[in-house]
Amino acid sequence: MTEYQASAAWAAAADEADPLRAFRDEFLIPPHEDRDSNYFCGNSLGLQPRAVRQAVTAELDYWGELGVEGHFKGRLPWMDYHEFVRDDLAQVVGALPSEVVAMNTLGVNLHLMMVSFYRPTPERHAILIEAGAFPTDRYAVESQIRFHGYDPATALIELEADEPNGTISDAAFERALAEHGARTALVMLPGVQYRTGQAFDLKTIARLAHAQGCRVGFDLAHAVGNLPLQLHDSDADFAIWCSYKYLNAGPGAVGGAFVHERHAREALPRFAGWWGHDKTTRFQMGPQFVPTPGADGWQLSNPPILALVPLRVSLELFRRAGMARLREKSLKLTGYLEWLVRTQLADVLEIVTPDEPARRGAQLSIRVLGGRARGRALFEYLMANGIIGDWREPDVIRISPAPLYNRHADCLAFAEAVRRWANG
């Protein structure tokens, strides 16, 4: 099957040949009328793994049977529970186990990281983000600038898009850092831009920023579990992410953070908490905070066990599937979706996301020709017909075939639904 075809037979054959096809059966697919919906919203909320219910029930049973002793007994004692997701999480993001921790939520972790890595001076106090950044990032960096006594009007640098459809070239990053690098304390960019779906070259950005003396952090909300990240090799200082999108850990799930190993024992300023204290002496209850080396040292409180269970279950699926194989399937699914839009629907839709596979993940951001009103009309039609994507203002429909549970048949169903709508 070297050539795409817009037929049910071709899609079925492609799905039958998929070595990861069995993973779909490990998820609950939301129903639509008498069939499964075509769910393309894993970039907003991933689906529930079937094993989650039993795993959560098991922890409830331990709680009921053991009480406080559940911290030390049971199959996975709660005292060390966050460590039970560490190795799999490190594999997903391409880091050393000591460089990652599952804790808090994305916005909280972003502020905690900026306490340590945004250290402004009168000469160097700017933060560089992309124009149109996700509000969490925009609000956080602006509030940190104000907290330190500076004015976002001059200290917040927003990098404007320089390519069609609102994407940003590597050359634009280089120009911005050449112009503003000497006054920039922190470069804070996404791994995948939420509205356009553009994937950024983390290693190149980190290299350019470090050459100017800037610290570098990444928001990987739309990249983790989507792209085969190599955070350690990227040389980023830190990264943060949520786990409810491609990582399928449930609404409001426990987020994560990465801190490069070169900072593992560095005496960085931080907001300290008991659970970040050196594990070997934590229960001596001493007055002096001694951080655990590595990312664990940024923890504030003991882990929320019931919230970590879905993440552990989902990460086990990622371990079995492997990020390399998931990326290979993702390229096929997104490539097929792109082909359908360009060859079957060019009179209806245009794609915002970059054409180059290396510059995107699973998500294609799509505009409807004819303006926002037509875009909303199509989006509502799709939702009413069990084609579940999402809408981002002002005029983008995001369709994201997640390789753990989506199929070529889903992509074809999307294209056929758009054609029915267009034909009235």
XYZ file of C-alpha atoms in Angstrom:
424
model
C 0.000 0.000 0.000
C 2.275 2.716 -1.273
C -0.520 4.953 -2.586
C -3.377 6.370 -0.555
C -6.950 5.750 -1.620
C -10.150 7.360 -0.420
C -11.997 4.068 -0.016
C -13.258 2.027 2.910
C -11.503 -1.052 1.547
C -8.119 0.698 1.444
C -8.538 2.134 4.950
C -9.601 -1.257 6.324
C -6.585 -2.949 4.743
C -4.240 -0.294 6.150
C -5.734 -0.755 9.614
C -5.495 -4.538 9.385
C -1.789 -4.235 8.538
C -1.165 -1.944 11.523
C 1.052 -3.724 14.119
C -0.403 -1.494 16.871
C -4.059 -2.084 15.997
C -4.778 -4.093 19.176
C -4.103 -1.082 21.406
C -7.396 0.487 20.327
C -9.220 -2.280 22.192
C -7.550 -1.148 25.425
C -9.435 2.165 25.376
C -13.043 3.165 25.931
C -14.249 4.865 22.746
C -17.133 7.289 23.348
C -20.244 5.998 21.569
C -22.300 7.858 19.000
C -25.751 6.420 18.413
C -25.119 2.751 17.544
C -21.372 2.965 16.819
C -18.086 4.275 18.134
C -17.500 7.948 17.566
C -14.536 9.016 15.463
C -12.500 10.610 18.245
C -9.845 13.135 17.158
C -9.547 15.062 20.416
C -6.656 13.302 22.125
C -4.753 16.573 21.877
C -7.302 18.030 24.306
C -8.375 15.030 26.417
C -7.099 11.526 25.789
C -9.392 8.541 26.076
C -9.700 6.367 29.166
C -7.658 3.156 29.174
C -9.912 0.236 30.101
C -7.516 -0.885 32.832
C -7.870 2.361 34.776
C -11.092 1.463 36.588
C -9.708 -1.761 38.043
C -6.421 -0.085 38.977
C -8.168 2.747 40.835
C -10.454 0.255 42.568
C -7.414 -1.699 43.734
C -6.016 1.397 45.466
C -9.396 2.101 47.055
C -9.392 -1.474 48.341
C -5.898 -1.041 49.811
C -7.058 2.155 51.492
C -10.059 0.351 52.959
C -8.080 -2.701 54.080
C -4.817 -1.113 55.186
C -5.552 2.482 56.132
C -2.340 4.368 56.772
C -0.317 1.176 56.341
C -1.024 1.448 52.610
C 1.931 3.818 52.521
C 4.220 0.858 53.212
C 2.256 -2.253 52.195
C 0.348 -3.438 49.168
C 1.604 -4.133 45.667
C 2.654 -0.500 45.091
C 3.151 1.261 48.434
C 1.992 4.861 48.359
C 5.150 6.247 49.938
C 7.040 5.651 46.705
C 4.133 5.812 44.263
C 5.409 8.678 42.130
C 8.528 6.596 41.499
C 6.416 3.887 39.866
C 5.733 6.172 36.889
C 9.239 7.624 36.696
C 11.010 5.190 34.351
C 8.178 5.012 31.834
C 7.769 8.793 31.908
C 11.485 9.241 31.313
C 11.279 6.934 28.297
C 8.393 8.914 26.805
C 10.191 12.262 27.084
C 13.740 11.050 26.382
C 15.241 11.882 29.763
C 17.121 10.272 32.607
C 14.784 8.985 35.331
C 16.292 11.459 37.796
C 15.392 14.338 35.450
C 11.604 13.827 35.549
C 8.888 13.945 38.156
C 5.099 13.600 37.991
C 3.599 16.310 40.192
C 1.047 19.125 40.376
C -0.433 20.495 37.147
C 1.143 22.359 34.248
C 0.485 25.913 35.423
C 1.756 25.199 38.930
C 4.874 23.518 37.592
C 5.554 26.397 35.213
C 5.554 28.864 38.100
C 7.754 26.585 40.214
C 10.260 26.272 37.380
C 10.314 30.015 36.754
C 11.074 30.627 40.434
C 14.312 28.735 39.795
C 15.111 29.580 36.188
C 13.782 33.103 35.684
C 16.291 35.172 37.660
C 15.989 38.655 36.151
C 18.528 41.444 36.536
C 18.230 45.070 35.417
C 20.339 44.241 32.380
C 18.702 40.892 31.559
C 15.061 40.542 32.550
C 13.063 39.825 29.370
C 11.177 36.634 28.564
C 10.738 35.473 24.963
C 7.564 33.606 24.015
C 5.716 33.130 20.754
C 2.924 35.515 19.808
C -0.421 33.862 20.428
C 0.983 31.589 23.155
C -1.446 29.436 25.105
C -2.987 31.589 27.856
C -1.426 29.539 30.676
C 2.047 30.437 29.422
C 1.159 34.045 28.570
C -0.426 34.722 31.942
C 2.328 32.965 33.877
C 5.255 34.759 32.270
C 3.551 38.138 32.446
C 2.747 37.672 36.127
C 6.313 36.565 36.881
C 7.670 39.660 35.135
C 5.379 41.871 37.203
C 6.216 39.976 40.391
C 9.882 40.809 39.897
C 9.060 44.481 39.404
C 9.377 44.780 35.626
C 6.932 45.901 32.965
C 5.634 43.303 30.464
C 5.262 46.093 27.917
C 9.037 46.074 27.538
C 10.118 42.820 29.204
C 7.791 40.420 27.382
C 9.051 39.709 23.854
C 6.462 38.031 21.636
C 7.905 36.421 18.534
C 5.607 37.016 15.581
C 4.946 34.406 12.918
C 6.881 34.888 9.690
C 5.392 32.072 7.599
C 1.970 31.646 5.970
C -0.804 30.443 8.285
C 0.897 31.740 11.413
C 3.891 29.413 11.750
C 7.421 30.433 12.737
C 10.692 29.609 10.980
C 13.941 28.627 12.694
C 15.416 31.757 11.115
C 12.894 33.882 13.017
C 14.065 32.422 16.325
C 17.660 33.115 15.362
C 16.880 36.713 14.385
C 14.946 37.341 17.587
C 17.720 35.992 19.768
C 20.358 37.939 17.868
C 18.346 41.098 18.492
C 17.090 40.490 22.016
C 19.306 37.747 23.454
C 21.505 40.032 25.547
C 18.491 41.275 27.530
C 16.591 37.969 27.636
C 16.682 35.951 30.851
C 14.374 33.142 29.730
C 13.193 31.661 26.434
C 9.859 29.928 27.093
C 8.334 28.203 24.066
C 6.034 25.262 23.324
C 7.083 21.914 21.930
C 4.000 22.021 19.694
C 2.092 25.268 19.212
C -1.460 24.568 20.300
C -3.313 26.512 17.586
C -1.193 25.828 14.492
C 0.093 22.375 15.424
C 3.653 23.385 14.510
C 6.369 21.331 16.220
C 9.490 23.251 17.197
C 13.089 22.052 17.071
C 13.882 22.036 20.785
C 17.574 21.305 20.422
C 18.130 24.135 17.945
C 16.186 26.622 20.065
C 18.102 25.615 23.201
C 21.426 25.943 21.392
C 20.598 29.396 20.043
C 19.300 30.599 23.404
C 22.192 29.256 25.436
C 24.634 30.884 23.036
C 23.085 34.210 24.096
C 23.268 33.352 27.798
C 19.518 32.678 28.190
C 17.862 29.934 30.203
C 15.457 27.768 28.191
C 12.175 26.099 29.137
C 9.526 24.320 27.099
C 5.794 23.785 27.535
C 5.263 20.273 26.192
C 1.510 20.055 26.730
C 0.899 19.184 23.075
C 4.185 17.357 22.507
C 4.446 14.796 25.314
C 3.128 11.415 24.181
C 2.831 12.862 20.678
C 6.419 13.260 19.495
C 9.487 11.144 20.356
C 11.105 13.793 22.523
C 14.770 13.776 23.523
C 14.708 16.206 26.409
C 18.076 15.330 27.884
C 19.836 15.671 24.544
C 17.914 18.858 23.732
C 19.887 20.545 26.531
C 16.819 22.460 27.737
C 17.081 23.690 31.304
C 13.543 22.618 32.156
C 10.237 21.545 30.674
C 6.706 21.122 31.971
C 3.618 19.336 30.639
C 0.133 18.116 31.404
C -0.827 14.453 31.224
C -4.485 14.555 30.204
C -3.916 14.943 26.468
C -1.891 12.322 24.595
C -0.858 10.671 27.887
C -4.491 9.722 28.610
C -4.267 10.240 32.370
C -7.727 11.763 32.787
C -9.242 15.243 33.186
C -7.099 17.512 35.327
C -4.452 14.803 35.586
C -1.165 15.096 37.452
C 1.334 16.975 35.304
C 5.073 16.572 34.973
C 8.364 18.407 34.968
C 11.866 17.907 33.618
C 15.010 19.480 35.047
C 18.254 18.781 33.225
C 20.756 16.755 35.239
C 23.315 19.585 35.204
C 21.007 21.333 37.680
C 20.524 18.218 39.843
C 22.666 19.436 42.737
C 22.802 23.117 41.884
C 21.812 25.456 44.708
C 18.975 27.022 42.748
C 16.368 29.163 44.506
C 13.052 27.382 44.707
C 9.770 27.228 46.572
C 10.469 24.347 48.932
C 8.090 21.673 50.176
C 8.426 18.705 52.504
C 8.221 16.089 49.761
C 11.079 17.727 47.893
C 13.350 17.217 50.891
C 16.068 14.565 50.645
C 14.212 11.269 50.866
C 16.768 9.689 53.180
C 16.243 12.298 55.913
C 12.720 13.550 55.175
C 11.160 11.930 58.238
C 13.701 13.388 60.615
C 11.543 16.520 60.311
C 14.511 18.862 60.489
C 14.126 22.624 60.068
C 16.575 22.984 57.172
C 15.413 22.123 53.663
C 17.819 19.805 51.836
C 16.470 19.128 48.345
C 16.440 15.676 46.829
C 18.892 15.726 43.910
C 17.174 15.921 40.524
C 13.636 16.806 39.556
C 12.189 15.229 42.717
C 13.639 18.149 44.652
C 10.967 20.469 43.214
C 8.085 18.514 44.760
C 6.003 20.314 47.339
C 3.581 17.755 48.706
C 3.130 14.012 48.837
C 1.806 12.493 45.596
C -1.969 12.189 44.963
C -2.209 8.421 44.651
C -5.653 8.087 43.090
C -4.739 10.727 40.494
C -1.457 9.015 39.622
C -3.067 5.636 38.953
C -4.422 6.503 35.454
C -1.039 7.945 34.460
C 0.723 4.769 35.547
C -1.733 2.620 33.575
C -1.408 4.748 30.440
C 2.382 4.878 30.605
C 2.447 1.083 30.690
C 0.675 1.165 27.318
C 3.286 3.589 25.988
C 6.035 1.284 27.211
C 4.520 -1.674 25.385
C 3.854 0.268 22.191
C 7.111 2.261 22.157
C 7.380 5.886 21.084
C 9.260 4.979 17.901
C 6.449 2.714 16.686
C 3.799 5.198 17.767
C 5.523 7.958 15.826
C 5.761 5.721 12.748
C 2.019 5.070 12.883
C 1.290 8.725 13.614
C 3.144 9.776 10.476
C 1.005 7.374 8.446
C -2.294 8.496 9.968
C -1.569 12.211 9.737
C -0.155 11.738 6.250
C -3.365 10.011 5.172
C -5.507 12.723 6.751
C -3.462 15.401 4.985
C -3.793 13.582 1.655
C -7.568 13.329 2.055
C -7.872 17.047 2.786
C -5.628 18.115 -0.099
C -6.978 15.743 -2.749
C -10.624 15.295 -1.765
C -11.485 18.491 0.095
C -9.300 21.261 -1.343
C -12.415 23.213 -2.289
C -13.578 23.188 1.351
C -10.565 23.137 3.677
C -7.044 24.468 4.019
C -4.372 23.139 6.379
C -2.608 25.534 8.743
C -0.078 23.040 10.138
C 3.298 22.766 8.343
C 3.537 20.317 5.443
C 6.837 18.815 6.616
C 6.229 15.780 8.867
C 9.232 16.733 11.025
C 7.516 20.039 11.873
C 4.272 18.577 13.182
C 2.871 15.837 15.374
C -0.510 14.125 15.201
C -2.516 17.349 14.960
C -3.666 19.026 11.778
C -5.146 22.476 12.274
C -7.692 23.194 9.562
C -9.570 26.258 8.358
C -12.765 26.189 6.363
C -12.667 28.287 3.203
C -15.194 31.080 3.384
C -14.609 32.331 6.910
C -15.345 31.728 10.550
C -19.115 31.276 10.275
C -18.683 28.413 7.818
C -15.982 26.969 10.054
C -18.287 26.921 13.064
C -21.066 25.415 10.970
C -18.814 22.558 9.855
C -17.495 22.002 13.372
C -20.989 21.738 14.797
C -22.021 19.393 11.985
C -19.059 17.129 12.677
C -19.761 17.009 16.414
C -23.426 16.219 15.789
C -22.349 13.324 13.586
C -19.879 11.756 15.997
C -16.696 13.249 14.494
C -15.063 14.638 17.636
C -12.416 17.318 17.149
C -12.132 20.711 18.788
C -12.391 24.368 17.925
C -9.839 27.081 18.692
C -10.569 30.736 18.120
C -10.706 32.488 15.857
C -11.264 29.955 13.086
C -9.342 26.681 13.551
C -10.665 23.121 13.762
C -8.084 20.770 15.270
C -8.167 17.127 14.179
C -5.646 14.841 15.888
C -5.471 11.125 15.046
C -3.755 9.605 18.111
C -1.893 6.433 17.128
C -2.801 4.436 20.246
C -6.464 4.306 19.300
C -7.186 6.057 15.994
C -7.376 4.340 12.605
C -7.184 5.152 8.924
C -10.922 4.456 8.885
C -11.446 7.368 11.286
C -9.591 9.715 8.937
C -11.730 8.566 6.031
C -14.903 9.045 8.104
C -13.854 12.640 8.765
C -13.305 13.327 5.069
C -16.626 11.756 4.078
C -18.482 13.800 6.712
C -16.924 17.033 5.463
C -17.923 16.186 1.890
C -21.522 15.463 2.931
C -21.661 18.827 4.720
C -20.162 20.683 1.753
C -22.609 19.078 -0.660
C -25.515 20.074 1.532
